[in-house]
Short mmCIF file of C-alpha atoms and ligand atoms in Angstrom, two decimals:
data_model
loop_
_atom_site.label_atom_id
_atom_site.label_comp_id
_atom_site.label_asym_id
_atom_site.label_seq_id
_atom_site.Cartn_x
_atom_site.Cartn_y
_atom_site.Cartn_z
CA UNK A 4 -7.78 -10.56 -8.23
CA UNK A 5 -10.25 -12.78 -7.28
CA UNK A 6 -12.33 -15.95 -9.16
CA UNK A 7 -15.72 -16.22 -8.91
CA UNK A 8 -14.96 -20.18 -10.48
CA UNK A 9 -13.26 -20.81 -7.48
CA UNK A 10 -16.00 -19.27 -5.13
CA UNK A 11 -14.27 -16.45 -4.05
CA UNK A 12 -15.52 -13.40 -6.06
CA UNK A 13 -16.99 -11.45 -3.01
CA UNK A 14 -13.97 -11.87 -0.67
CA UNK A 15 -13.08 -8.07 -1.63
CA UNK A 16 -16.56 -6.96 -1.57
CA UNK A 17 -17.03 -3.52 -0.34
CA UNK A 18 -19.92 -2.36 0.87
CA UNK A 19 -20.07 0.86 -0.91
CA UNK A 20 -19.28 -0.65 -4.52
CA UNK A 21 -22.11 -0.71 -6.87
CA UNK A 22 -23.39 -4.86 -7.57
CA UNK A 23 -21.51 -6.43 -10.28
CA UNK A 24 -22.27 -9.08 -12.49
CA UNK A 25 -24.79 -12.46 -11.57
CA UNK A 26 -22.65 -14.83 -12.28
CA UNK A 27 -24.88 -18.05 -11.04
CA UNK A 28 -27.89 -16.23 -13.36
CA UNK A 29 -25.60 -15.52 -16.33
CA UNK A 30 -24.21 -19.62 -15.89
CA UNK A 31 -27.96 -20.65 -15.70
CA UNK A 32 -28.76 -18.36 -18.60
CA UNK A 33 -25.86 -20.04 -21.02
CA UNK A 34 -26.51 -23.76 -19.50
CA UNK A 35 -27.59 -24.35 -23.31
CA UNK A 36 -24.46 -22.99 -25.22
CA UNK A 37 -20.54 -23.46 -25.95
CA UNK A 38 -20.09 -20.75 -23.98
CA UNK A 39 -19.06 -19.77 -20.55
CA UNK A 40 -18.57 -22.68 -19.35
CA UNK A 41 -16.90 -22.15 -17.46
CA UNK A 42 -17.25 -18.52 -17.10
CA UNK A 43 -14.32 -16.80 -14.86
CA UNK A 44 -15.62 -13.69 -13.45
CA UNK A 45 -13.32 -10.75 -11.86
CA UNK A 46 -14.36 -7.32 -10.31
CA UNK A 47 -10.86 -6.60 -11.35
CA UNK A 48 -7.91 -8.25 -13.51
CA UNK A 49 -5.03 -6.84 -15.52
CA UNK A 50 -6.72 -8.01 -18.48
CA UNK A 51 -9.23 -10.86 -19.21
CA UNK A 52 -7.09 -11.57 -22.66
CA UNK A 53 -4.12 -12.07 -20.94
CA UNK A 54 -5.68 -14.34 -17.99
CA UNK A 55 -7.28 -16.38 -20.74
CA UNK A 56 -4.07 -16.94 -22.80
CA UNK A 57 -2.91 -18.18 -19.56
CA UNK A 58 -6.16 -20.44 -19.45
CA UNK A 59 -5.37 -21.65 -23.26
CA UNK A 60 -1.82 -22.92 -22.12
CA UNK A 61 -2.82 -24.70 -19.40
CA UNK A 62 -4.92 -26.38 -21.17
CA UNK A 63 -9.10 -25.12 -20.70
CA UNK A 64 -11.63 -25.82 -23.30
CA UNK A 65 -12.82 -24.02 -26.22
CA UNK A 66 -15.82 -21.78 -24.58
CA UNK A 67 -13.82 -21.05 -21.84
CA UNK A 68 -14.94 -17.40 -21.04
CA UNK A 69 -13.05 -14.65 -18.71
CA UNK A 70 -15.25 -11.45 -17.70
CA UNK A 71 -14.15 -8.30 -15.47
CA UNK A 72 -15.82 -5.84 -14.60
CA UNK A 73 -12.60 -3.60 -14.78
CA UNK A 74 -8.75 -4.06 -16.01
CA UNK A 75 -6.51 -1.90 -14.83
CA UNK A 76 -4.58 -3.30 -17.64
CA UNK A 77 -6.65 -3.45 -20.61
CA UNK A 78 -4.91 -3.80 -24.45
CA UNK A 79 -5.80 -2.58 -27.72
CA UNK A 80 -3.93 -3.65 -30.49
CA UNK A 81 0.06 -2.65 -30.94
CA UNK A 82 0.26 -2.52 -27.29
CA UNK A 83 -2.62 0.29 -27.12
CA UNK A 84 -4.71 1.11 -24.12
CA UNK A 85 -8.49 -0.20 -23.65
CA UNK A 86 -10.50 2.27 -20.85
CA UNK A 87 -12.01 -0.15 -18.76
CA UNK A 88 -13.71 1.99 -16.02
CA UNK A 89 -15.22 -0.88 -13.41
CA UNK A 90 -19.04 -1.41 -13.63
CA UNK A 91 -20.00 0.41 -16.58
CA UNK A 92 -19.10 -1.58 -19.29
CA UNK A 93 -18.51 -5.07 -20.70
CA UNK A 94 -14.73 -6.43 -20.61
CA UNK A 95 -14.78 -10.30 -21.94
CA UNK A 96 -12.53 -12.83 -23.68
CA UNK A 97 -13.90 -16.12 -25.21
CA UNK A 98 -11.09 -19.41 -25.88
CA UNK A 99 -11.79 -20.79 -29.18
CA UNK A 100 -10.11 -23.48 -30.51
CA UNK A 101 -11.21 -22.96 -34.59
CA UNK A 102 -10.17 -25.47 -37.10
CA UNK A 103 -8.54 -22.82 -39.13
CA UNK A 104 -5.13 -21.74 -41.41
CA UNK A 105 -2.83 -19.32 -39.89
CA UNK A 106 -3.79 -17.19 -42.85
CA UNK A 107 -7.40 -17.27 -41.69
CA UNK A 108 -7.22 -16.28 -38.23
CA UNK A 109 -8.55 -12.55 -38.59
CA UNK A 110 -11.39 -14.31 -39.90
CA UNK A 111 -12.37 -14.86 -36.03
CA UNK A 112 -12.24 -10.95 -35.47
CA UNK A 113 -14.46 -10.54 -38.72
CA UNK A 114 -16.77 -13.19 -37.28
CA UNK A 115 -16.83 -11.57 -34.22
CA UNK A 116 -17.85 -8.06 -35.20
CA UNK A 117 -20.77 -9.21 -37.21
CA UNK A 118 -22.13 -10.73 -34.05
CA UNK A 119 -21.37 -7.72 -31.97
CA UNK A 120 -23.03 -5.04 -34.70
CA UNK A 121 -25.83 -7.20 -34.54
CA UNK A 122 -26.40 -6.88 -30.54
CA UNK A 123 -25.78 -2.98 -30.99
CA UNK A 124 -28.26 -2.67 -33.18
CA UNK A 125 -30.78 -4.27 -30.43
CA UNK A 126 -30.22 -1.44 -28.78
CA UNK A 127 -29.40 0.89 -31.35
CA UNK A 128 -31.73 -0.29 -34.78
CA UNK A 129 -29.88 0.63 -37.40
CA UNK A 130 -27.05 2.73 -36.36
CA UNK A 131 -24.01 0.13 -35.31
CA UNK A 132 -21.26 -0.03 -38.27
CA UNK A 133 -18.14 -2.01 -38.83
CA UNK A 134 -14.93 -0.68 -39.23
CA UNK A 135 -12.09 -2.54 -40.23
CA UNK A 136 -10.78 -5.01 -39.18
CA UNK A 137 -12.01 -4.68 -35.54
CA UNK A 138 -13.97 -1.38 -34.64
CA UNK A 139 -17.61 -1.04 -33.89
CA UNK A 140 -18.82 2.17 -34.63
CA UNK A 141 -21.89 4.48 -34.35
CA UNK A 142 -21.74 7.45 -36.22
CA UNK A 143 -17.69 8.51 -36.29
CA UNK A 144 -17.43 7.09 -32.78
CA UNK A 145 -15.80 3.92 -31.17
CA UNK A 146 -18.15 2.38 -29.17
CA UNK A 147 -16.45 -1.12 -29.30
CA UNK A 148 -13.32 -2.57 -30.37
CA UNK A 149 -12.12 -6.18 -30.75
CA UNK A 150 -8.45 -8.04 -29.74
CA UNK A 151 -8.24 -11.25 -31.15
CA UNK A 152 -4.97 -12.65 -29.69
CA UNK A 153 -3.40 -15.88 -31.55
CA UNK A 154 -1.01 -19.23 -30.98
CA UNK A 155 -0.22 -20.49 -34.42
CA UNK A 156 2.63 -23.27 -35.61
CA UNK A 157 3.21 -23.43 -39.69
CA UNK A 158 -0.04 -25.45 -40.16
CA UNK A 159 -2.58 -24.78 -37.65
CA UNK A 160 -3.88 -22.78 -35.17
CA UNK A 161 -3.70 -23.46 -31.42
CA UNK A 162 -6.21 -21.61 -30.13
CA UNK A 163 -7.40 -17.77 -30.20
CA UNK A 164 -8.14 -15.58 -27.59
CA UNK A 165 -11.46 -12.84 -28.95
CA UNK A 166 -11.74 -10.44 -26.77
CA UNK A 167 -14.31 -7.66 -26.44
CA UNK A 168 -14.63 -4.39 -25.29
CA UNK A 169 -17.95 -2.55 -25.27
CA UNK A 170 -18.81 0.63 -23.80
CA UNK A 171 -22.28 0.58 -22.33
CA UNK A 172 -22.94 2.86 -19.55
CA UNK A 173 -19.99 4.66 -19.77
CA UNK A 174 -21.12 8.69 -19.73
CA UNK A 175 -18.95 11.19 -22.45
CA UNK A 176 -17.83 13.32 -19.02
CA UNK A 177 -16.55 10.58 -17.45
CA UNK A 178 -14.00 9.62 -20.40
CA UNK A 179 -10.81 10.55 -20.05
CA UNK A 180 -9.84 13.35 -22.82
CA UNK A 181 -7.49 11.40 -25.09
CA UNK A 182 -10.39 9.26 -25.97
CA UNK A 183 -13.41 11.86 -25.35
CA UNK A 184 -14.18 12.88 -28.87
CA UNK A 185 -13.55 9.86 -30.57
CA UNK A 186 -15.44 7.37 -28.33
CA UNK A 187 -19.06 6.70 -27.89
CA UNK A 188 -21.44 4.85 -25.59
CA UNK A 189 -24.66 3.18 -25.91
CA UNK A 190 -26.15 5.30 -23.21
CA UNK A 191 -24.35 7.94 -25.01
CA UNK A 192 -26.92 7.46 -28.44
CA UNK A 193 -29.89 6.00 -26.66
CA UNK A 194 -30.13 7.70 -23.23
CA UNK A 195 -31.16 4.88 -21.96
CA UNK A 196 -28.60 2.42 -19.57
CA UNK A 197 -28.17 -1.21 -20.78
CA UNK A 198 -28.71 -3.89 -18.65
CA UNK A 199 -25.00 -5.21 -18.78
CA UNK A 200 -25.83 -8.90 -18.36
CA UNK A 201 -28.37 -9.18 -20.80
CA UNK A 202 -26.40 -7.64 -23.27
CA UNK A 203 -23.20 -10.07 -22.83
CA UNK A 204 -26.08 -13.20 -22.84
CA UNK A 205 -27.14 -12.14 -26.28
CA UNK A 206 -23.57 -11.23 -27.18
CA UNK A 207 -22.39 -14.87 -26.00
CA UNK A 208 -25.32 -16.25 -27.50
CA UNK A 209 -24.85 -14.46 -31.08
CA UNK A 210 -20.69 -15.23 -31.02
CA UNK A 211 -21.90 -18.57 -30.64
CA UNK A 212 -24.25 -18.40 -33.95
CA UNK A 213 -21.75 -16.53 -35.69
CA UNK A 214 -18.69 -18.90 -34.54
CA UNK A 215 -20.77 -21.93 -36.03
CA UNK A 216 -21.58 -21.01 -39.58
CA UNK A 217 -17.45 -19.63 -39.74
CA UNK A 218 -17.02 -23.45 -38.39
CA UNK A 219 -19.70 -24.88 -41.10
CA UNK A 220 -19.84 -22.79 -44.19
CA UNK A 221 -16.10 -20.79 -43.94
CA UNK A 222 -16.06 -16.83 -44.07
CA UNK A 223 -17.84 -16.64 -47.28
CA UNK A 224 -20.88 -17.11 -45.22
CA UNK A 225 -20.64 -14.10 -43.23
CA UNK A 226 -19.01 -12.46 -45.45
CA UNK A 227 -22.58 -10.54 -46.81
CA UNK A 228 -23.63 -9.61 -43.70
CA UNK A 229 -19.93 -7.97 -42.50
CA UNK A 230 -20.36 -6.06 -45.97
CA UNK A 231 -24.00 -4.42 -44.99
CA UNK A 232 -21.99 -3.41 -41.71
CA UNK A 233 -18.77 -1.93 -43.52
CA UNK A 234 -18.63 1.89 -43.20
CA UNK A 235 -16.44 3.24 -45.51
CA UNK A 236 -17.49 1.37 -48.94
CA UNK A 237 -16.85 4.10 -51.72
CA UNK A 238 -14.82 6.06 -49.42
CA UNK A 239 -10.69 7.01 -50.21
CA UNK A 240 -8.94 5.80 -47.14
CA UNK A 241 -5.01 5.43 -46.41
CA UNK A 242 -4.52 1.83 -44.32
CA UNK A 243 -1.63 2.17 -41.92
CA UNK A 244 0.66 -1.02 -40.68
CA UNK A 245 3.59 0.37 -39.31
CA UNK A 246 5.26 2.01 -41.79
CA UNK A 247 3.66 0.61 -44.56
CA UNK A 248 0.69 2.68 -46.09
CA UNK A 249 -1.75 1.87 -48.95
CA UNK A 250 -4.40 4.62 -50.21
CA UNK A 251 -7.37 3.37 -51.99
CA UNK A 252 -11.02 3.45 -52.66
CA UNK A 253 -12.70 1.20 -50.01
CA UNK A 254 -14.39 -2.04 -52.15
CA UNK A 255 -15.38 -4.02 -49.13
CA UNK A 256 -13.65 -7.36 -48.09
CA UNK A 257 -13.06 -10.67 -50.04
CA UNK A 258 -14.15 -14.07 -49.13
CA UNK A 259 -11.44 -14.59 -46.92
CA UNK A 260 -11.25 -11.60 -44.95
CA UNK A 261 -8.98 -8.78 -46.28
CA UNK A 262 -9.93 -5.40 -47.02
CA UNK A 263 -9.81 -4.28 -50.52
CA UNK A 264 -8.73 -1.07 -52.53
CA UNK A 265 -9.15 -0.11 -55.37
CA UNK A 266 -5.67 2.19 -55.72
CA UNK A 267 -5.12 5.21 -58.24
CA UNK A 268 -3.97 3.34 -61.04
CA UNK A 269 -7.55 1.12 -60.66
CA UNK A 270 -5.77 -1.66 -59.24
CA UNK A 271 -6.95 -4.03 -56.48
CA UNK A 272 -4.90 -4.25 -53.53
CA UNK A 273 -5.98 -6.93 -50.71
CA UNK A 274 -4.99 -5.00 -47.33
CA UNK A 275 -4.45 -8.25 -44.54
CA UNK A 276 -3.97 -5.88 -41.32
CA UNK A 277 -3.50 -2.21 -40.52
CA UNK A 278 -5.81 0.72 -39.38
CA UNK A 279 -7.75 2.74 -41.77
CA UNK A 280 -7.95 6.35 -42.11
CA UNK A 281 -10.57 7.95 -43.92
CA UNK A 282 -9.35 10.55 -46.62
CA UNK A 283 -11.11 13.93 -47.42
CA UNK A 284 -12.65 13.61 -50.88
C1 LIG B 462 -9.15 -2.23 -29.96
O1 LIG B 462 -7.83 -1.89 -30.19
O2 LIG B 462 -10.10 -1.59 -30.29
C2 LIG B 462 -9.31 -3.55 -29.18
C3 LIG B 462 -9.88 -3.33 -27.81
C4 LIG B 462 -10.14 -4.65 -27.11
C5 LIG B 462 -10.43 -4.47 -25.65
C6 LIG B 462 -10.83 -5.76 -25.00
S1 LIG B 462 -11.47 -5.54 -23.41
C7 LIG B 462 -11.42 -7.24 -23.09
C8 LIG B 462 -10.13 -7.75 -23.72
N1 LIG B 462 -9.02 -7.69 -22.79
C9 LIG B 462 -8.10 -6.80 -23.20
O3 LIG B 462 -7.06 -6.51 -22.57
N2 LIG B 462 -8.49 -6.24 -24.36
C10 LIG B 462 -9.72 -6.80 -24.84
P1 LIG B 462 -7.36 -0.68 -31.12
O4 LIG B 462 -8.04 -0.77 -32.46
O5 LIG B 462 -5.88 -0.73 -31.09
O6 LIG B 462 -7.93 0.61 -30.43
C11 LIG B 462 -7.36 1.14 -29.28
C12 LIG B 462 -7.68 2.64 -29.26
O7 LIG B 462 -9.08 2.83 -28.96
C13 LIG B 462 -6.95 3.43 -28.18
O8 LIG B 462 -5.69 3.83 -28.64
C14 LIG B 462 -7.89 4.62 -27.93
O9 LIG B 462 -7.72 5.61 -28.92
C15 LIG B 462 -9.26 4.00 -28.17
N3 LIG B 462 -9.90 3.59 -26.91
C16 LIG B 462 -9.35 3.18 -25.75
N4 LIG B 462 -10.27 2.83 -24.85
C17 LIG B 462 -11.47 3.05 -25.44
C18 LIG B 462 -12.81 2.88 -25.02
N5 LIG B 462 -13.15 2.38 -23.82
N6 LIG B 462 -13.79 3.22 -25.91
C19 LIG B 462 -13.51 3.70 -27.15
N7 LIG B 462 -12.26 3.87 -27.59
C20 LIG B 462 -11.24 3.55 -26.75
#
């Protein structure tokens, strides 16, 4: 594992890998911004959450950001696995230090997935949805999914790790089966490869927009736009969290972030975490 921060990032440079990253033009690029500064670059880490949770401890400052262009480690949620095939895709984690409850921490995942629909649908007008609480989709396929990792004490929290995984380049053969017919790809819908930095500079760029109306106006200001995102309005769904299960007709989300049902006796059930499955009508 290597640093580009420190000046080292080409000390394992092989010849015959492909070019990663420009870190000095993606620096220049978000002079302007919050973010990435500084920006930690890897051609390969266990996983860029986990290196910036170590970051947060020591002490680094909100914006701090931690891109790889593979983990041999990457996480999902629950201790699930995150492909991260090197040079395809985009791998990042952003520190943020929100002024927020405990109880509104998910709200940064929320936040977060409005800001990456919208740079899908740069590439893809119209097509990127949101499924709850952290999935991009397009169509019925993953093409994106969010980690947002956080410290917490009774009354505040510390900081929170957001970390994104987007598949960009990454071709359907070269998936590995488990995830094969579930998972998607911008070049996958468009045909078309993404130019990966300019992608995470918008991506950086929108967090940043999305990260300061959660930090002027609360959730409620999102809020709208995560509901034109949200898939599965209308639709009966079962939400899993371990062995808890709640079935319900999809609503949408309330102002401060959790999903709600409508269950078979018409009640309203607010759904905080989980995974949702969608039910055959
Ligand atoms: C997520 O978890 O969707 C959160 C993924 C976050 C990954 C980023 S990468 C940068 C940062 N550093 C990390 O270590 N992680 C974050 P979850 O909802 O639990 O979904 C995980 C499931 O998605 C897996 O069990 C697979 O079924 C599927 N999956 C794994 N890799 C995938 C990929 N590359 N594309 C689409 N689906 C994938």
């Amino acid at each position: 594992m290597s640093d580009s921060t420190t000046g080292s990032s080409l000390q394992d440079f092989k010849a015959d890998e492909p070019a990663g990253l420009d870190v000095a033009r993606m620096q220049h690029a978000l002079a302007g911004g919050r973010f990435g500064k500084p920006l930690h670059y890897f051609r390969e880490i266990g996983s860029t959450n986990s290196h910036a949770r170590e970051l947060a401890e020591a002490g680094a400052a909100e914006g701090t950001v931690v891109v790889a262009e593979s983990q041999s480690q990457g996480r999902g949620r629950l201790g699930r696995r995150w492909e991260s095939p090197a040079f395809k895709n985009l791998y990042l984690s952003i520190l943020l230090r929100p002024k927020l409850l405990p109880a509104h921490a998910a709200q940064i995942t929320l936040m977060a997935a409005v800001a990456l629909a919208d740079a899908v649908n740069a590439y893809a007008p119209g097509q990127a949805t949101i499924k709850w609480p952290n999935d991009i989709l397009i169509g019925k396929k993953k093409l994106a999914g969010i980690l947002s990792e956080a410290s917490c004490d009774a009354e505040r929290v510390h900081y929170v790790i957001l970390g994104v995984g987007i598949n960009l380049n990454y071709a359907a053969d070269a998936m590995p089966e488990e995830i094969r017919r579930r998972a998607t790809s911008l070049l996958e819908v468009t045909s078309k490869p993404v130019h990966r930095e300019s992608f995470l500079q918008g991506l950086l760029r929108g967090i940043e927009r999305c990260y300061g109306e959660l930090e002027q106006a609360g959730f409620a200001a999102l809020a709208p736009r995560w509901q034109s995102y949200f898939a599965w309005r209308g639709q009966r769904v079962r939400v899993e969290l371990l062995d808890q299960t709640t079935i319900g007709t999809a609503k949408g989300i309330d102002r401060d972030g959790a999903l709600v049902l409508v269950d078979d006796h018409g009640i309203e059930q607010r759904v905080l975490a989980g995974d949702v499955i969608p039910l055959e009508s």
